[in-house]
XYZ file of C-alpha atoms in Angstrom:
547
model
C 102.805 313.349 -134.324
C 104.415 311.627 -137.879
C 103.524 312.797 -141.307
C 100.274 312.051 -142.781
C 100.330 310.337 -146.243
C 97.979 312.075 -148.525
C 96.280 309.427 -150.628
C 95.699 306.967 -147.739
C 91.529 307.068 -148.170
C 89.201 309.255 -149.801
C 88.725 313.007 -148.984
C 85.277 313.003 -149.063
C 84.487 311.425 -145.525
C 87.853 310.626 -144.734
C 86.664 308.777 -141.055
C 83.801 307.115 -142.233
C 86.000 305.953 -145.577
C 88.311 304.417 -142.469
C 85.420 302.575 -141.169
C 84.533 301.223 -143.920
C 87.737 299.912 -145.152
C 88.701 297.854 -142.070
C 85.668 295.945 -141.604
C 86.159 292.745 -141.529
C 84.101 290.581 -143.434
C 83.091 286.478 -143.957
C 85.598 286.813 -147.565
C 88.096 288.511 -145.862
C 89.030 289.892 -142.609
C 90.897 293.548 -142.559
C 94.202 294.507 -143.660
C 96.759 292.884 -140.409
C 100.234 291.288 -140.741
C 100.453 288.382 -142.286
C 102.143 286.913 -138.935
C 103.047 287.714 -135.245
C 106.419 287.966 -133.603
C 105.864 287.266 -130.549
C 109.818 287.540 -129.624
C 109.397 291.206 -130.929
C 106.180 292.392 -129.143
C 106.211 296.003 -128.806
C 107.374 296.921 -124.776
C 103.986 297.370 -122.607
C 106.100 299.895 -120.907
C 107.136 303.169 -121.549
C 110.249 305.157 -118.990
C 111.736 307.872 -118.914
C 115.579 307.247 -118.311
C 116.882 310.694 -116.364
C 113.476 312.026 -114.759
C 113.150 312.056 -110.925
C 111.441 308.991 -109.951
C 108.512 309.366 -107.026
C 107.222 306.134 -105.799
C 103.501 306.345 -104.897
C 101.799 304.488 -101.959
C 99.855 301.249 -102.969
C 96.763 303.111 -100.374
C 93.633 301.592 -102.431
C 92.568 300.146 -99.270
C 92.632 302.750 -97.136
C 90.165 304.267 -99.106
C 88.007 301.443 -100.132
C 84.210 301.048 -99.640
C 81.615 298.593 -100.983
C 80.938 298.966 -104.986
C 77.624 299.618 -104.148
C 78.405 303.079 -102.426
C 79.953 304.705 -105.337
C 77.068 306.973 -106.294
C 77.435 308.655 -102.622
C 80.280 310.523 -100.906
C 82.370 308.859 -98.770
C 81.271 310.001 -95.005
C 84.399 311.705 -94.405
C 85.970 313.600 -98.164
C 89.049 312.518 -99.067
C 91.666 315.448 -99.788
C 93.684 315.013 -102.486
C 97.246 314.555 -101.453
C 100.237 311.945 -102.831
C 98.069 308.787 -101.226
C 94.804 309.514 -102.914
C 96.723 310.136 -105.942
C 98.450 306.818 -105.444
C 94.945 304.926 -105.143
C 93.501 306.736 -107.886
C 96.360 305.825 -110.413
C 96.449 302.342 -109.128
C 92.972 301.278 -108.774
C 92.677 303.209 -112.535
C 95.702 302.328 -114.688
C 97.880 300.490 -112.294
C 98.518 296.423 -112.468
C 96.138 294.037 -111.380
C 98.087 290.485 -110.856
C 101.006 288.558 -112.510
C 100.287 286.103 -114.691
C 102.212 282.985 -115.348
C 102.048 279.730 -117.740
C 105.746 277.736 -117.971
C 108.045 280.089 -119.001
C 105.518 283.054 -120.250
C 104.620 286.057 -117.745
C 102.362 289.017 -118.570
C 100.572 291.448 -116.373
C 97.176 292.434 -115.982
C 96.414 295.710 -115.224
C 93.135 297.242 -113.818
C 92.129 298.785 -117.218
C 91.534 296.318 -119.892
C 92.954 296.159 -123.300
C 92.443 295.002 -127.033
C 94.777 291.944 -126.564
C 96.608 293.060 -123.052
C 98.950 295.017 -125.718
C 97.954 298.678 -123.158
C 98.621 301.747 -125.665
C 97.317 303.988 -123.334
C 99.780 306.135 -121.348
C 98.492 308.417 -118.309
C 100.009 311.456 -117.173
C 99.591 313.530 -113.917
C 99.576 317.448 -114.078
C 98.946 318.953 -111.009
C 99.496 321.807 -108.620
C 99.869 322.201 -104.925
C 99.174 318.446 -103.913
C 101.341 317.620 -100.579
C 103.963 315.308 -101.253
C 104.527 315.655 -105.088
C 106.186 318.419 -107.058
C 104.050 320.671 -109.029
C 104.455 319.842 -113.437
C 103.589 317.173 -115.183
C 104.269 313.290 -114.201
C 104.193 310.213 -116.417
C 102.689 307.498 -114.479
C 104.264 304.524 -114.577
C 102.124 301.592 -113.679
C 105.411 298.682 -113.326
C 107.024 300.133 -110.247
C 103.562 302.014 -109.676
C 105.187 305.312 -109.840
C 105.541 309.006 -111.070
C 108.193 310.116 -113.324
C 109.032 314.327 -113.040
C 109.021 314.858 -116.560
C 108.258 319.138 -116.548
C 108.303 320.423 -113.128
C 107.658 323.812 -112.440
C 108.062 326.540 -109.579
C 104.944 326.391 -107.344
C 102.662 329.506 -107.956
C 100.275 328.477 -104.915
C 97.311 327.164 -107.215
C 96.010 323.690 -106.469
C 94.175 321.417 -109.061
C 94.959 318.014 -110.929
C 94.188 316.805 -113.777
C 95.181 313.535 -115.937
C 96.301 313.406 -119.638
C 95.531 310.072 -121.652
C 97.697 308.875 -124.611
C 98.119 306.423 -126.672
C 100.865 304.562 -128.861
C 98.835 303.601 -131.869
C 101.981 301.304 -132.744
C 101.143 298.811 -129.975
C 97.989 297.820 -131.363
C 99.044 298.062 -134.932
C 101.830 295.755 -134.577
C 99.168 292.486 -134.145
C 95.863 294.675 -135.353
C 97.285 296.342 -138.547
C 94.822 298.766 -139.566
C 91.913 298.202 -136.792
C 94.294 299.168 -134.491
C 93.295 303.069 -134.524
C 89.721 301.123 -133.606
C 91.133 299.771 -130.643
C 93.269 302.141 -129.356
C 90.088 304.615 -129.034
C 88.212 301.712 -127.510
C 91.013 301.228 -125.078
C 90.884 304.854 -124.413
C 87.490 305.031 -123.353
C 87.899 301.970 -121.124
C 91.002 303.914 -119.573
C 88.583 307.301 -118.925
C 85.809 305.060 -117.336
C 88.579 303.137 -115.319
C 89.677 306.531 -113.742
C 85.942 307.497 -113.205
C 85.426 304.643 -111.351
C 88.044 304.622 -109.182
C 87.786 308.819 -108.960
C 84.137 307.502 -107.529
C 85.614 305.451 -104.968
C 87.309 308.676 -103.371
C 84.168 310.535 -103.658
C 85.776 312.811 -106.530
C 84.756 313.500 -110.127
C 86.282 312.999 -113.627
C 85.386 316.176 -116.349
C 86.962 316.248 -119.698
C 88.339 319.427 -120.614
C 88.596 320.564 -124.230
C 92.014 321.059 -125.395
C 92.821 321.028 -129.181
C 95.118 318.388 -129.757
C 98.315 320.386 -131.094
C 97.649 321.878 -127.507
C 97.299 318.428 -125.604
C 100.646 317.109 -127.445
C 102.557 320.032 -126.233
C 101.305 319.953 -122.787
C 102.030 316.192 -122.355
C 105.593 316.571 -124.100
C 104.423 314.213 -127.118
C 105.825 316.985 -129.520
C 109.808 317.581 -128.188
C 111.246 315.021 -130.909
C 114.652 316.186 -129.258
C 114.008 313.913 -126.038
C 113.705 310.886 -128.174
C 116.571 308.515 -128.454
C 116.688 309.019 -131.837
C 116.441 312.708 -132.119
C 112.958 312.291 -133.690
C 109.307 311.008 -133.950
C 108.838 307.750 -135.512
C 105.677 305.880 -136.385
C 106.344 303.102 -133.716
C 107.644 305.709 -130.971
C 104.800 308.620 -131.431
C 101.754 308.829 -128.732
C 98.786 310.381 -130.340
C 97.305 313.130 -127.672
C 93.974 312.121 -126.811
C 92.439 313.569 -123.511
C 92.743 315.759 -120.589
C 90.295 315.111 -117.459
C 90.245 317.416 -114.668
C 89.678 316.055 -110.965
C 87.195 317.374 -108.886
C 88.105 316.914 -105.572
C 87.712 318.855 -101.880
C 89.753 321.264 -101.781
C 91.400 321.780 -105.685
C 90.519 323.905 -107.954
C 89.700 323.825 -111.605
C 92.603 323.590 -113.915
C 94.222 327.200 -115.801
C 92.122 326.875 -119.265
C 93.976 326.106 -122.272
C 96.357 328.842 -123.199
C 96.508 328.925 -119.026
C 98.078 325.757 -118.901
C 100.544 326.583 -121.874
C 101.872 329.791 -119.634
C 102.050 327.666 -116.522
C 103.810 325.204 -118.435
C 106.624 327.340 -119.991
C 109.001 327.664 -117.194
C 108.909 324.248 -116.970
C 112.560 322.345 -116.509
C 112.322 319.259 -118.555
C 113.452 315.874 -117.732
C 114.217 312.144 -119.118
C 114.422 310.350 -122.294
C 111.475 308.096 -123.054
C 112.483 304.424 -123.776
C 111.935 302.647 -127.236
C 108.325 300.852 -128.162
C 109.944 298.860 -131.207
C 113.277 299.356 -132.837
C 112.861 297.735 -135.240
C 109.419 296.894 -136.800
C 108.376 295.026 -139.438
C 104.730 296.738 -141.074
C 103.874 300.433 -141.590
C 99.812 301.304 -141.655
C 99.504 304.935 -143.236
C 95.479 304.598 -142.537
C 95.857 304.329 -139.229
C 97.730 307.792 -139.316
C 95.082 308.599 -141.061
C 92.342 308.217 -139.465
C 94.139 309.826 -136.208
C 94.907 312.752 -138.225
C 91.184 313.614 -139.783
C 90.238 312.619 -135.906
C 91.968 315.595 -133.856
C 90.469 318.087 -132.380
C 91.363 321.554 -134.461
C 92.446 324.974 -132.546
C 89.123 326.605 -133.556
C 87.129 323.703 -132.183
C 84.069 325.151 -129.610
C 83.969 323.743 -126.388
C 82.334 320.615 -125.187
C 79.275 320.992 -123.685
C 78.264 318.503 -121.125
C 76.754 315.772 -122.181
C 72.777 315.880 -122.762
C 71.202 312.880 -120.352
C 68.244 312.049 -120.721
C 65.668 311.923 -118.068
C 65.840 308.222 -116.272
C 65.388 306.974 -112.859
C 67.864 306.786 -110.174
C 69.740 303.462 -110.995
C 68.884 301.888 -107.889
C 71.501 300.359 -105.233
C 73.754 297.386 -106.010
C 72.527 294.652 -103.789
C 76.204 293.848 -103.992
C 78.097 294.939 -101.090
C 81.540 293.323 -101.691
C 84.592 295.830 -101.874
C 85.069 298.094 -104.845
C 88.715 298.294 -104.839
C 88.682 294.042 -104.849
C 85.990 294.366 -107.693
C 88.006 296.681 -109.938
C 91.447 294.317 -109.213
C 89.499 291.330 -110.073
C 88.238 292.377 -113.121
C 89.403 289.725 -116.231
C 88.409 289.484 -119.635
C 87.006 285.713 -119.746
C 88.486 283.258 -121.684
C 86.335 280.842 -121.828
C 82.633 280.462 -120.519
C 80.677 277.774 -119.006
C 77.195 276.956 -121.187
C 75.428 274.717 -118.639
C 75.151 278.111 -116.588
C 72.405 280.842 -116.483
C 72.202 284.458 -115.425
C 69.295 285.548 -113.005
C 66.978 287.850 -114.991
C 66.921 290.597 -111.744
C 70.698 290.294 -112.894
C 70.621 290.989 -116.395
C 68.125 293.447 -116.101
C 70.605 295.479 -113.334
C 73.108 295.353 -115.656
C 71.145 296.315 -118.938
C 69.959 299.593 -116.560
C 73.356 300.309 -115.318
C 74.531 301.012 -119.022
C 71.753 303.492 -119.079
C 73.197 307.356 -119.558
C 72.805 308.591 -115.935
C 75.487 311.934 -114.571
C 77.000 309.746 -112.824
C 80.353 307.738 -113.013
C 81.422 306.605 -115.377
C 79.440 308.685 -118.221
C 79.463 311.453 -116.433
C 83.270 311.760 -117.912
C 82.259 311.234 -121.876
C 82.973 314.190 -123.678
C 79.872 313.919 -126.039
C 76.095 313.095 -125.765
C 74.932 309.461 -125.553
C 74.945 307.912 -128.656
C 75.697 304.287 -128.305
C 72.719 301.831 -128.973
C 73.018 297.506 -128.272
C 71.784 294.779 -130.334
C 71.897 291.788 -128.087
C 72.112 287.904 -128.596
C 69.997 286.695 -125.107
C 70.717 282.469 -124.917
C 70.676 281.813 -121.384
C 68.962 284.408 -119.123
C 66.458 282.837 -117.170
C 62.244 283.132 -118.084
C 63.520 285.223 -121.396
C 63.482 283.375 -125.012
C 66.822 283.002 -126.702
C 66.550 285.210 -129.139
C 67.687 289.028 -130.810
C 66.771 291.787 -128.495
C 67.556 295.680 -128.792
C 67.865 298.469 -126.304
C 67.678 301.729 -127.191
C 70.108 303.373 -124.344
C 67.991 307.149 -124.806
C 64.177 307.372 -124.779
C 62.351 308.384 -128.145
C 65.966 306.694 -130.450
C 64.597 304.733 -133.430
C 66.927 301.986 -134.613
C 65.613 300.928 -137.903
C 65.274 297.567 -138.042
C 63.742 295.026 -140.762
C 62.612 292.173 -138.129
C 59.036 292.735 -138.028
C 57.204 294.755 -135.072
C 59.289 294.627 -131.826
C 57.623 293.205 -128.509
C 58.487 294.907 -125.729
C 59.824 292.779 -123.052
C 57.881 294.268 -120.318
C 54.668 292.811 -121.945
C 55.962 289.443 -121.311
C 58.401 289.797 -118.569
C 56.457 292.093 -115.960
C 59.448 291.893 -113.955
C 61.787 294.160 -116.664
C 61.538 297.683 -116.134
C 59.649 299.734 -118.091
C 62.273 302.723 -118.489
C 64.714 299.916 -119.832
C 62.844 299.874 -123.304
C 64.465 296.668 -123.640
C 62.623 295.004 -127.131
C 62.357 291.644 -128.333
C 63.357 291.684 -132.286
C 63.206 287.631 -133.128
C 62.348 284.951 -130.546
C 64.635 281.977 -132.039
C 66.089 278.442 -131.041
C 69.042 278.733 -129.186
C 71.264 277.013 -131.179
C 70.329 279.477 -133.707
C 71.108 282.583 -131.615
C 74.228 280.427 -130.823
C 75.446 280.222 -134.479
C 74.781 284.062 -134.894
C 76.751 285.294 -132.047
C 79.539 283.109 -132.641
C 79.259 283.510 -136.260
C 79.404 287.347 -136.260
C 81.600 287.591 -133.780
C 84.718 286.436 -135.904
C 83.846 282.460 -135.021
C 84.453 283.057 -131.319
C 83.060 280.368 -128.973
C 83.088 283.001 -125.905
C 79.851 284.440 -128.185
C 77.966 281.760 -127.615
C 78.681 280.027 -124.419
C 77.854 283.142 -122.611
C 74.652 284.105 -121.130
C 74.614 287.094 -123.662
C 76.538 289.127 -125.702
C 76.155 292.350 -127.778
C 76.231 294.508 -130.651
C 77.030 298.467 -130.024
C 76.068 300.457 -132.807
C 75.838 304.440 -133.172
C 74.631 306.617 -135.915
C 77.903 307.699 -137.964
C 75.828 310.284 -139.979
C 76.968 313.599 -137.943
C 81.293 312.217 -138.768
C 81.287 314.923 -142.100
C 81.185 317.645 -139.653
C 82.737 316.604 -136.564
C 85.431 314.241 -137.302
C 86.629 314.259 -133.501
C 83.353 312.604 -132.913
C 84.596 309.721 -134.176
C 86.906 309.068 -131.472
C 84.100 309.978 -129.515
C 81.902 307.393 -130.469
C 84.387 304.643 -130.156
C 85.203 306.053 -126.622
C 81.816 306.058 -125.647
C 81.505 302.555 -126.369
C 85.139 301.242 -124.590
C 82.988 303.207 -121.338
C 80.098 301.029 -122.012
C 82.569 298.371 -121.966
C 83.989 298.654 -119.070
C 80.857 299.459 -116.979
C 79.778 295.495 -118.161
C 83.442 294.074 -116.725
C 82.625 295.669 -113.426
C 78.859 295.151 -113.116
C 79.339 291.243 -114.508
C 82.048 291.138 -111.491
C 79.591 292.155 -109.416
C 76.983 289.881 -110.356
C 79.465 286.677 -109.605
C 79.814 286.320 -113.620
C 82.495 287.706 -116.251
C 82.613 289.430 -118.864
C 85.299 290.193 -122.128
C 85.263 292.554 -124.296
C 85.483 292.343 -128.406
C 86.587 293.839 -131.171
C 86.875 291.059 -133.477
C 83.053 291.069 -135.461
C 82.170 291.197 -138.893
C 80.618 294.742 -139.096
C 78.157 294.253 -142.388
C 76.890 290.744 -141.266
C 75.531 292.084 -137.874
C 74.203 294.656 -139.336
C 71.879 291.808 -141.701
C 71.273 289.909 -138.643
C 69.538 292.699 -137.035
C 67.385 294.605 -140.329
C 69.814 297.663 -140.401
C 68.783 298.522 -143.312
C 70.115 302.307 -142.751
C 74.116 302.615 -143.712
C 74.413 305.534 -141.206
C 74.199 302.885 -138.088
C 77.391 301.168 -138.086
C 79.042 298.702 -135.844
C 81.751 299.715 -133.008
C 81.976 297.024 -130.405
C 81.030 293.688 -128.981
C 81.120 292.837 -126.088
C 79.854 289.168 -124.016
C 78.992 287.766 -120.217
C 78.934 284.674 -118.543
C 80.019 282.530 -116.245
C 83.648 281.906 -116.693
C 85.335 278.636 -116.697
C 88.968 279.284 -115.005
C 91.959 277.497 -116.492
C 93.911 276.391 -113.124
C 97.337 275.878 -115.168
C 97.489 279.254 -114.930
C 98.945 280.811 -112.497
C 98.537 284.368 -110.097
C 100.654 286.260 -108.376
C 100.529 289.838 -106.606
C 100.901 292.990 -108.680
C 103.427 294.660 -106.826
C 105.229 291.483 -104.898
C 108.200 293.700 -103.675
C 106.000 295.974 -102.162
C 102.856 294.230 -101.029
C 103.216 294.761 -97.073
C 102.695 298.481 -98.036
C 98.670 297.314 -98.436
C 97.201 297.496 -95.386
């Protein structure tokens, strides 16, 4: 982890200074490069030259049941063993398709990011699972394989867990100072990705609490030695973010903390990680910042689960279609067709399936619920275009200065109650039109949709807790990514985005109250596909594996 400047934002609130200072606004947008390189694009992947290479099975299918299932075990468990392990890592971080447009090629993978740029890395500790040596493993999702980076003698436990990182430098190379925004965002898409496709297995995601000096050494982030350089640089670092442990039949719960450092320390250490960018052209100190004031400390207490609050079962997806071809299909639309509508029964299915339930994926957050939605509604059928809120916990007050909300239930009988889904402002929809594209950054894919969104969270509890930052902002990138997958679902798309001017929303809505603060935006509708693009297979050298 690099050196932390010392006069990079004020003392006082150092995370909610952060905030402030990169929101962009209609006079000026935050501080970014002044231009892109596309020629010197950070590398999306990361390898470790030297370690022991283990290619895993591409076994998604074998495994795979109708989306609709996930909340219920499979009928017959599935043991945790080098295939299960290969369909968790590729149904959670693993590539999606090919794409292709004249000479330009990019993947997709089946976790989204802020602007495909991926600065999450995933790493496998485990012990005792058949077919893979017991240590840690870098997952690499290219070749859709492990890389031995620690490997240790086996002492006859059995447990696995995944550690989530993230090089901040991949984001900060087009997002400049957002970027340690984004990267959070990206990490909490990455947790609910792997919750998801734990689900599909009939296993469970937990976070474990780890302080991050004690994450870093655990996922070898701190041996500056292995780098090609001999040390740390701002573009090379990964910032320690995460451990989950997977509950599975059969494994045990991970060694706690100091535990894992003993099991660890034998450990025979392999590979040299490849460079990021060798040569880069911007340095953002606040970004360092902000990850720095962000960490969890030593003496941190542990997590307690999170708090849900009492809800009804979110009932069945009347979808039946295949989860693993759901979570490979997901996209981030580009563009979105506004002749089209969504179903109310459908908006109202996915509006309750961002409700806090224990469940994936929220059973995984780390922290309570605490993101809210301020919603632009244009073209949901029998509902008025207009600015709607949805309190995602019973008994929150949002402050707002629109007038006296009308609950939607009194004029749409057919919304559940237990939604608490309120109308703010009925309006014309060219004006809710204007506002969403407006606010979000002038972005057609605002306004074309069906609906998009606002999540906001109360920032007033950051003075004491500055890991709760990253908490918030992870929270949200899991609300995120439950909307790709349940606007798959539905037959429509959706796309995340970060690009909004924070203050402005705020206005739109009467939050009058400076503790309630903008994270995320986020949009669905029916997608208009450009055919000049074209698709090919993830893994093309190795698709007769798939079943």
């Amino acid at each position: 982890m690099s050196d932390i400047p010392q006069n990079a934002v004020s003392p006082d609130n150092p995370l909610a200074a952060y905030h402030a200072r990169t929101r962009h606004r209609f006079e000026a947008f935050a501080e970014g490069p002044g231009q892109l390189d596309w020629d010197a694009q950070p590398c999306a992947f990361r390898h470790y030259a030297g370690a022991p290479v283990e290619l895993l099975p591409l076994a998604a299918q074998r495994f795979d049941r109708p989306f609709g299932d996930l909340d219920a075990p499979p009928a017959t468990p599935v043991p945790a063993d080098v295939a299960s392990l290969g369909a968790l890592l590729e149904l959670a971080f693993g590539l999606s398709a090919w794409k292709s447009w004249g000479a330009s090629r990019w993947a997709l993978r089946c976790n989204p990011s802020s602007g495909n740029l991926h600065p999450v890395e995933a790493f496998v500790l485990t012990a005792g699972l058949p077919g893979l040596a017991d240590g840690l493993h870098h997952y690499d999702p290219e070749r859709h394989a492990v890389e031995g980076r620690a490997l240790v003698p086996a002492d006859g436990g059995r447990w696995l867990a995944v550690g989530l990182s993230s090089v901040m430098w991949r984001e900060a190379w087009k997002y400049g100072e957002r970027a340690f925004r984004y990267c959070q965002l990206d990490v909490g898409h990455a947790v609910a990705a792997l919750a998801y496709a734990a689900a599909l297995l009939g296993w469970e995601v937990a976070p474990l609490t780890l302080p991050s000096a004690t994450l870093a050494r655990l996922l070898g982030l701190d041996r500056e030695a292995d780098f090609p350089s001999g040390r740390l640089s701002f573009t090379e670092d990964e910032e320690p973010e995460i451990m989950l442990a997977i509950r599975a039949s059969g494994l045990q719960a991970p060694p706690a903390g100091p535990a894992l450092i003993d099991w660890l320390a034998p450990a025979s250490w392999h590979g040299s990680p490849s460079a990021i960018d060798p040569s880069p052209g911007y340095r953002w100190p606040i970004v360092d910042k902000a990850a720095h004031f962000s960490r969890r400390p030593a003496d941190a207490l542990p997590a307690l689960h999170p708090n849900f609050p009492a809800l009804p079962p979110l009932p069945a997806h009347p979808t039946a279609g295949s989860a693993a071809q759901l979570i490979r299909q997901r996209r981030s639309g580009q563009r979105f067709d506004p002749r089209e509508t969504l179903p109310q029964a459908a908006f109202y299915r996915m509006l309750d399936a961002l409700l806090p339930r224990p469940r994936a994926p929220f059973s995984a957050q780390e922290s309570d619920p605490a993101i809210h939605l301020l919603l632009f509604v244009m073209r949901v059928d029998g509902l008025p275009p207009g600015l709607y809120l949805l309190p995602r916990t019973p008994g929150t007050e949002i402050p707002s200065g629109l007038g006296a909300p009308r609950p939607v239930h009194d004029f749409a009988p057919d919304c559940p109650a237990h939604l608490n889904l309120v109308l703010l402002a009925a309006l014309g929809l060219q004006e809710v039109q204007r506002l969403a594209r407006a606010l979000s950054c002038h972005q057609d894919i605002a306004s074309t949709s069906a609906f998009s969104l606002g999540m906001v969270a109360d920032f007033s509890g950051l003075g004491a807790d500055g890991h709760a930052y990253r908490s918030l902002l992870r929270e949200a990138g899991i609300v995120g990514q439950v909307l790709y997958l349940e606007a798959e679902a539905a037959g429509v798309r959706g796309t995340g985005i970060g690009c909004f001017f924070d203050e402005p929303v705020h206005q739109a809505f009467g939050l009058s109250d400076p503790h309630w603060q903008s994270v995320y935006h986020f949009t669905v509708g029916t997608p208009v596909v450009d055919a000049r693009i074209e698709t090919s297979p993830p893994y093309p050298q190795r698709h007769q594996e798939n079943p």
